Structure formats: structure tokens, C-alpha cells
Amino acid sequence: GRILGVDFGTHRIGLAVSDSQGRIAFPEGTLQRRGERHDLDTLCALVKERNVSGIVLGLPLHMDGRRGPEAQAAEKFAAGLGAATGGPVEMLDERWTTVEAERSLREAGRKGRKRREVIDSVAATLLLRTFLERRENLADRA
């Protein structure tokens, strides 16, 4: 089934959705945060509309692996999202995805707010792609 990738931020949530086989990640834009209830309702609607069977949410750890307030906020949001959708929400260490998103967009030369929104969506796409590749690799080894 389709997997939803979520890049959880303070102001925006970057989104990506896989194809129905769960192999390829596509950017799905961003969601401006408007409070947890509203954000969860919007994501629940997306899960239903796109027939999503699993969710992966980025866990923003410090480079040395410590959990800061951002990671705690992401874990809390993941728990709320799991309860709201009734489906599994997996966490994936996202230490490298946003860095890669920033670099690929700097090379593309986008500026301003639009650029930040694109970065969030690209970060979600990279997060989802990493998750799908890891899952594929594990399946190959099994």
C-alpha cells in the first residue's frame, strides 16, 4: 500500500506519498501548522483520500544522536497521528535528509518562503525514499 512520509516542523509539515506498491516517493506539498487537532484532521483526510496504509515520520535527532525538544515534539505528534488514523506510524532518524534537501535546492537556486516550503516537501520525499529503500533492502535479505 501507499506510505505517507511526514517531515514534522514547527511551522510547516512536509509531505510525501509513495506509489501504491510502496516503492517510489513523490512530493505531496506542505501543510501549514494550525494547531495539533487541525493538523491531525487534515492528515487523516489525506490518509483516507490517498488510501495510505502506513506512515513514516522524521525523528529530528541532534547530530550526536541526542533527543532534543524537537524530537520529543515529533514523537508526541507521531503518537497522536497513530491514534487519529488508527494505523502504524514509524519513526526514522532524519539527520541527513533535510541537509540533502537543502543542498539539492541550493543547487537549483530557489529563494524565500516558497523555497522553504519546497525544502519541507523534498525533505519528506527523501525521508520516505530512505524508508522505502531500507524496507526493500531488508526484504531482499529475508
PDB file of C-alpha atoms in Angstrom:
ATOM      1  CA  GLY A   1       0.000   0.000   0.000  1.00  0.00           C
ATOM      2  CA  ARG A   2       0.871   3.683  -0.091  1.00  0.00           C
ATOM      3  CA  ILE A   3       3.130   5.121   2.601  1.00  0.00           C
ATOM      4  CA  LEU A   4       2.925   8.734   3.785  1.00  0.00           C
ATOM      5  CA  GLY A   5       6.219  10.483   4.608  1.00  0.00           C
ATOM      6  CA  VAL A   6       5.985  13.313   7.142  1.00  0.00           C
ATOM      7  CA  ASP A   7       8.681  15.929   7.795  1.00  0.00           C
ATOM      8  CA  PHE A   8       7.400  17.475  11.037  1.00  0.00           C
ATOM      9  CA  GLY A   9       8.406  21.118  11.554  1.00  0.00           C
ATOM     10  CA  THR A  10       7.487  23.945  13.909  1.00  0.00           C
ATOM     11  CA  HIS A  11       5.641  25.959  11.248  1.00  0.00           C
ATOM     12  CA  ARG A  12       5.109  23.507   8.417  1.00  0.00           C
ATOM     13  CA  ILE A  13       4.757  19.788   7.828  1.00  0.00           C
ATOM     14  CA  GLY A  14       6.399  18.497   4.662  1.00  0.00           C
ATOM     15  CA  LEU A  15       4.559  15.635   2.978  1.00  0.00           C
ATOM     16  CA  ALA A  16       5.353  12.867   0.516  1.00  0.00           C
ATOM     17  CA  VAL A  17       3.334   9.856  -0.631  1.00  0.00           C
ATOM     18  CA  SER A  18       4.574   6.655  -2.210  1.00  0.00           C
ATOM     19  CA  ASP A  19       3.068   4.891  -5.211  1.00  0.00           C
ATOM     20  CA  SER A  20       0.554   2.110  -4.489  1.00  0.00           C
ATOM     21  CA  GLN A  21       3.350  -0.518  -4.475  1.00  0.00           C
ATOM     22  CA  GLY A  22       5.245   1.409  -1.801  1.00  0.00           C
ATOM     23  CA  ARG A  23       8.358   1.725  -3.986  1.00  0.00           C
ATOM     24  CA  ILE A  24       8.633   5.332  -5.228  1.00  0.00           C
ATOM     25  CA  ALA A  25       8.279   8.536  -3.180  1.00  0.00           C
ATOM     26  CA  PHE A  26       6.546  11.629  -4.601  1.00  0.00           C
ATOM     27  CA  PRO A  27       6.406  15.123  -3.021  1.00  0.00           C
ATOM     28  CA  GLU A  28       2.923  15.959  -1.743  1.00  0.00           C
ATOM     29  CA  GLY A  29       3.492  19.608  -0.743  1.00  0.00           C
ATOM     30  CA  THR A  30       3.341  21.121   2.718  1.00  0.00           C
ATOM     31  CA  LEU A  31       0.778  21.697   5.416  1.00  0.00           C
ATOM     32  CA  GLN A  32       0.889  24.990   7.344  1.00  0.00           C
ATOM     33  CA  ARG A  33       0.557  24.076  11.014  1.00  0.00           C
ATOM     34  CA  ARG A  34      -2.630  25.403  12.616  1.00  0.00           C
ATOM     35  CA  GLY A  35      -2.729  23.507  15.879  1.00  0.00           C
ATOM     36  CA  GLU A  36      -2.499  19.791  16.567  1.00  0.00           C
ATOM     37  CA  ARG A  37      -6.225  18.975  16.224  1.00  0.00           C
ATOM     38  CA  HIS A  38      -6.488  20.688  12.826  1.00  0.00           C
ATOM     39  CA  ASP A  39      -3.178  19.211  11.607  1.00  0.00           C
ATOM     40  CA  LEU A  40      -4.222  15.683  12.597  1.00  0.00           C
ATOM     41  CA  ASP A  41      -7.659  16.079  10.956  1.00  0.00           C
ATOM     42  CA  THR A  42      -6.033  17.282   7.729  1.00  0.00           C
ATOM     43  CA  LEU A  43      -3.572  14.365   7.734  1.00  0.00           C
ATOM     44  CA  CYS A  44      -6.360  11.862   8.497  1.00  0.00           C
ATOM     45  CA  ALA A  45      -8.278  13.179   5.480  1.00  0.00           C
ATOM     46  CA  LEU A  46      -5.148  12.779   3.314  1.00  0.00           C
ATOM     47  CA  VAL A  47      -4.603   9.219   4.600  1.00  0.00           C
ATOM     48  CA  LYS A  48      -8.190   8.289   3.623  1.00  0.00           C
ATOM     49  CA  GLU A  49      -8.134  10.148   0.296  1.00  0.00           C
ATOM     50  CA  ARG A  50      -4.813   8.649  -0.851  1.00  0.00           C
ATOM     51  CA  ASN A  51      -5.521   5.199   0.630  1.00  0.00           C
ATOM     52  CA  VAL A  52      -2.403   5.277   2.838  1.00  0.00           C
ATOM     53  CA  SER A  53      -1.606   2.096   4.779  1.00  0.00           C
ATOM     54  CA  GLY A  54       1.446   3.268   6.743  1.00  0.00           C
ATOM     55  CA  ILE A  55       3.125   6.482   7.890  1.00  0.00           C
ATOM     56  CA  VAL A  56       6.782   7.314   8.456  1.00  0.00           C
ATOM     57  CA  LEU A  57       7.661  10.448  10.401  1.00  0.00           C
ATOM     58  CA  GLY A  58      11.113  12.005  10.623  1.00  0.00           C
ATOM     59  CA  LEU A  59      12.777  11.954  14.023  1.00  0.00           C
ATOM     60  CA  PRO A  60      14.947  15.092  14.259  1.00  0.00           C
ATOM     61  CA  LEU A  61      17.867  13.980  16.417  1.00  0.00           C
ATOM     62  CA  HIS A  62      20.921  16.118  17.148  1.00  0.00           C
ATOM     63  CA  MET A  63      23.955  15.178  15.062  1.00  0.00           C
ATOM     64  CA  ASP A  64      25.395  13.303  18.082  1.00  0.00           C
ATOM     65  CA  GLY A  65      22.143  11.310  18.386  1.00  0.00           C
ATOM     66  CA  ARG A  66      20.709  13.173  21.409  1.00  0.00           C
ATOM     67  CA  ARG A  67      16.941  13.693  21.593  1.00  0.00           C
ATOM     68  CA  GLY A  68      16.105  17.388  21.938  1.00  0.00           C
ATOM     69  CA  PRO A  69      12.719  19.121  22.326  1.00  0.00           C
ATOM     70  CA  GLU A  70      12.128  18.836  18.555  1.00  0.00           C
ATOM     71  CA  ALA A  71      12.470  15.035  18.720  1.00  0.00           C
ATOM     72  CA  GLN A  72      10.119  14.897  21.724  1.00  0.00           C
ATOM     73  CA  ALA A  73       7.574  17.052  19.863  1.00  0.00           C
ATOM     74  CA  ALA A  74       7.855  14.771  16.802  1.00  0.00           C
ATOM     75  CA  GLU A  75       7.351  11.635  18.931  1.00  0.00           C
ATOM     76  CA  LYS A  76       4.314  13.174  20.616  1.00  0.00           C
ATOM     77  CA  PHE A  77       2.871  14.138  17.216  1.00  0.00           C
ATOM     78  CA  ALA A  78       3.566  10.627  15.862  1.00  0.00           C
ATOM     79  CA  ALA A  79       1.648   9.111  18.789  1.00  0.00           C
ATOM     80  CA  GLY A  80      -1.285  11.479  18.139  1.00  0.00           C
ATOM     81  CA  LEU A  81      -1.204  10.676  14.431  1.00  0.00           C
ATOM     82  CA  GLY A  82      -1.194   6.933  15.102  1.00  0.00           C
ATOM     83  CA  ALA A  83      -4.181   7.288  17.430  1.00  0.00           C
ATOM     84  CA  ALA A  84      -6.055   9.534  14.975  1.00  0.00           C
ATOM     85  CA  THR A  85      -5.509   7.350  11.888  1.00  0.00           C
ATOM     86  CA  GLY A  86      -5.607   4.006  13.684  1.00  0.00           C
ATOM     87  CA  GLY A  87      -2.575   2.921  11.649  1.00  0.00           C
ATOM     88  CA  PRO A  88       1.115   2.350  12.306  1.00  0.00           C
ATOM     89  CA  VAL A  89       3.445   5.354  12.468  1.00  0.00           C
ATOM     90  CA  GLU A  90       7.145   4.559  12.234  1.00  0.00           C
ATOM     91  CA  MET A  91       9.912   6.972  13.174  1.00  0.00           C
ATOM     92  CA  LEU A  92      13.020   7.361  11.031  1.00  0.00           C
ATOM     93  CA  ASP A  93      16.195   9.196  12.016  1.00  0.00           C
ATOM     94  CA  GLU A  94      16.182  12.167   9.632  1.00  0.00           C
ATOM     95  CA  ARG A  95      19.606  13.634  10.419  1.00  0.00           C
ATOM     96  CA  TRP A  96      20.700  13.572   6.796  1.00  0.00           C
ATOM     97  CA  THR A  97      17.511  14.128   4.780  1.00  0.00           C
ATOM     98  CA  THR A  98      16.995  17.876   5.387  1.00  0.00           C
ATOM     99  CA  VAL A  99      20.699  18.509   4.783  1.00  0.00           C
ATOM    100  CA  GLU A 100      20.400  16.767   1.417  1.00  0.00           C
ATOM    101  CA  ALA A 101      17.175  18.651   0.625  1.00  0.00           C
ATOM    102  CA  GLU A 102      18.845  21.988   1.387  1.00  0.00           C
ATOM    103  CA  ARG A 103      21.804  21.153  -0.820  1.00  0.00           C
ATOM    104  CA  SER A 104      19.765  19.958  -3.792  1.00  0.00           C
ATOM    105  CA  LEU A 105      17.625  23.113  -3.631  1.00  0.00           C
ATOM    106  CA  ARG A 106      20.572  25.455  -3.210  1.00  0.00           C
ATOM    107  CA  GLU A 107      21.911  23.972  -6.418  1.00  0.00           C
ATOM    108  CA  ALA A 108      18.514  24.585  -8.054  1.00  0.00           C
ATOM    109  CA  GLY A 109      18.693  28.188  -6.747  1.00  0.00           C
ATOM    110  CA  ARG A 110      15.250  28.675  -5.191  1.00  0.00           C
ATOM    111  CA  LYS A 111      14.731  31.620  -2.827  1.00  0.00           C
ATOM    112  CA  GLY A 112      12.475  32.739   0.025  1.00  0.00           C
ATOM    113  CA  ARG A 113       9.373  31.241   1.606  1.00  0.00           C
ATOM    114  CA  LYS A 114       8.406  29.210  -1.447  1.00  0.00           C
ATOM    115  CA  ARG A 115      11.871  27.646  -1.262  1.00  0.00           C
ATOM    116  CA  ARG A 116      11.385  26.683   2.394  1.00  0.00           C
ATOM    117  CA  GLU A 117       8.068  25.024   1.554  1.00  0.00           C
ATOM    118  CA  VAL A 118       9.698  23.120  -1.294  1.00  0.00           C
ATOM    119  CA  ILE A 119      12.531  22.076   1.050  1.00  0.00           C
ATOM    120  CA  ASP A 120       9.998  20.654   3.545  1.00  0.00           C
ATOM    121  CA  SER A 121       8.319  18.632   0.812  1.00  0.00           C
ATOM    122  CA  VAL A 122      11.656  17.472  -0.626  1.00  0.00           C
ATOM    123  CA  ALA A 123      12.830  16.543   2.900  1.00  0.00           C
ATOM    124  CA  ALA A 124       9.656  14.447   3.351  1.00  0.00           C
ATOM    125  CA  THR A 125      10.278  12.823  -0.042  1.00  0.00           C
ATOM    126  CA  LEU A 126      13.900  11.984   0.855  1.00  0.00           C
ATOM    127  CA  LEU A 127      12.774  10.660   4.235  1.00  0.00           C
ATOM    128  CA  LEU A 128      10.177   8.440   2.565  1.00  0.00           C
ATOM    129  CA  ARG A 129      12.643   7.299  -0.116  1.00  0.00           C
ATOM    130  CA  THR A 130      15.184   6.336   2.591  1.00  0.00           C
ATOM    131  CA  PHE A 131      12.466   4.402   4.450  1.00  0.00           C
ATOM    132  CA  LEU A 132      11.308   2.570   1.292  1.00  0.00           C
ATOM    133  CA  GLU A 133      14.889   1.705   0.283  1.00  0.00           C
ATOM    134  CA  ARG A 134      15.679   0.341   3.749  1.00  0.00           C
ATOM    135  CA  ARG A 135      12.486  -1.717   3.728  1.00  0.00           C
ATOM    136  CA  GLU A 136      13.349  -3.066   0.265  1.00  0.00           C
ATOM    137  CA  ASN A 137      16.876  -3.988   1.410  1.00  0.00           C
ATOM    138  CA  LEU A 138      15.539  -5.811   4.454  1.00  0.00           C
ATOM    139  CA  ALA A 139      13.054  -7.712   2.260  1.00  0.00           C
ATOM    140  CA  ASP A 140      15.882  -8.684  -0.109  1.00  0.00           C
ATOM    141  CA  ARG A 141      17.913 -10.114   2.771  1.00  0.00           C
ATOM    142  CA  ALA A 142      14.999 -12.062   4.267  1.00  0.00           C
TER     143      ALA A 142
END
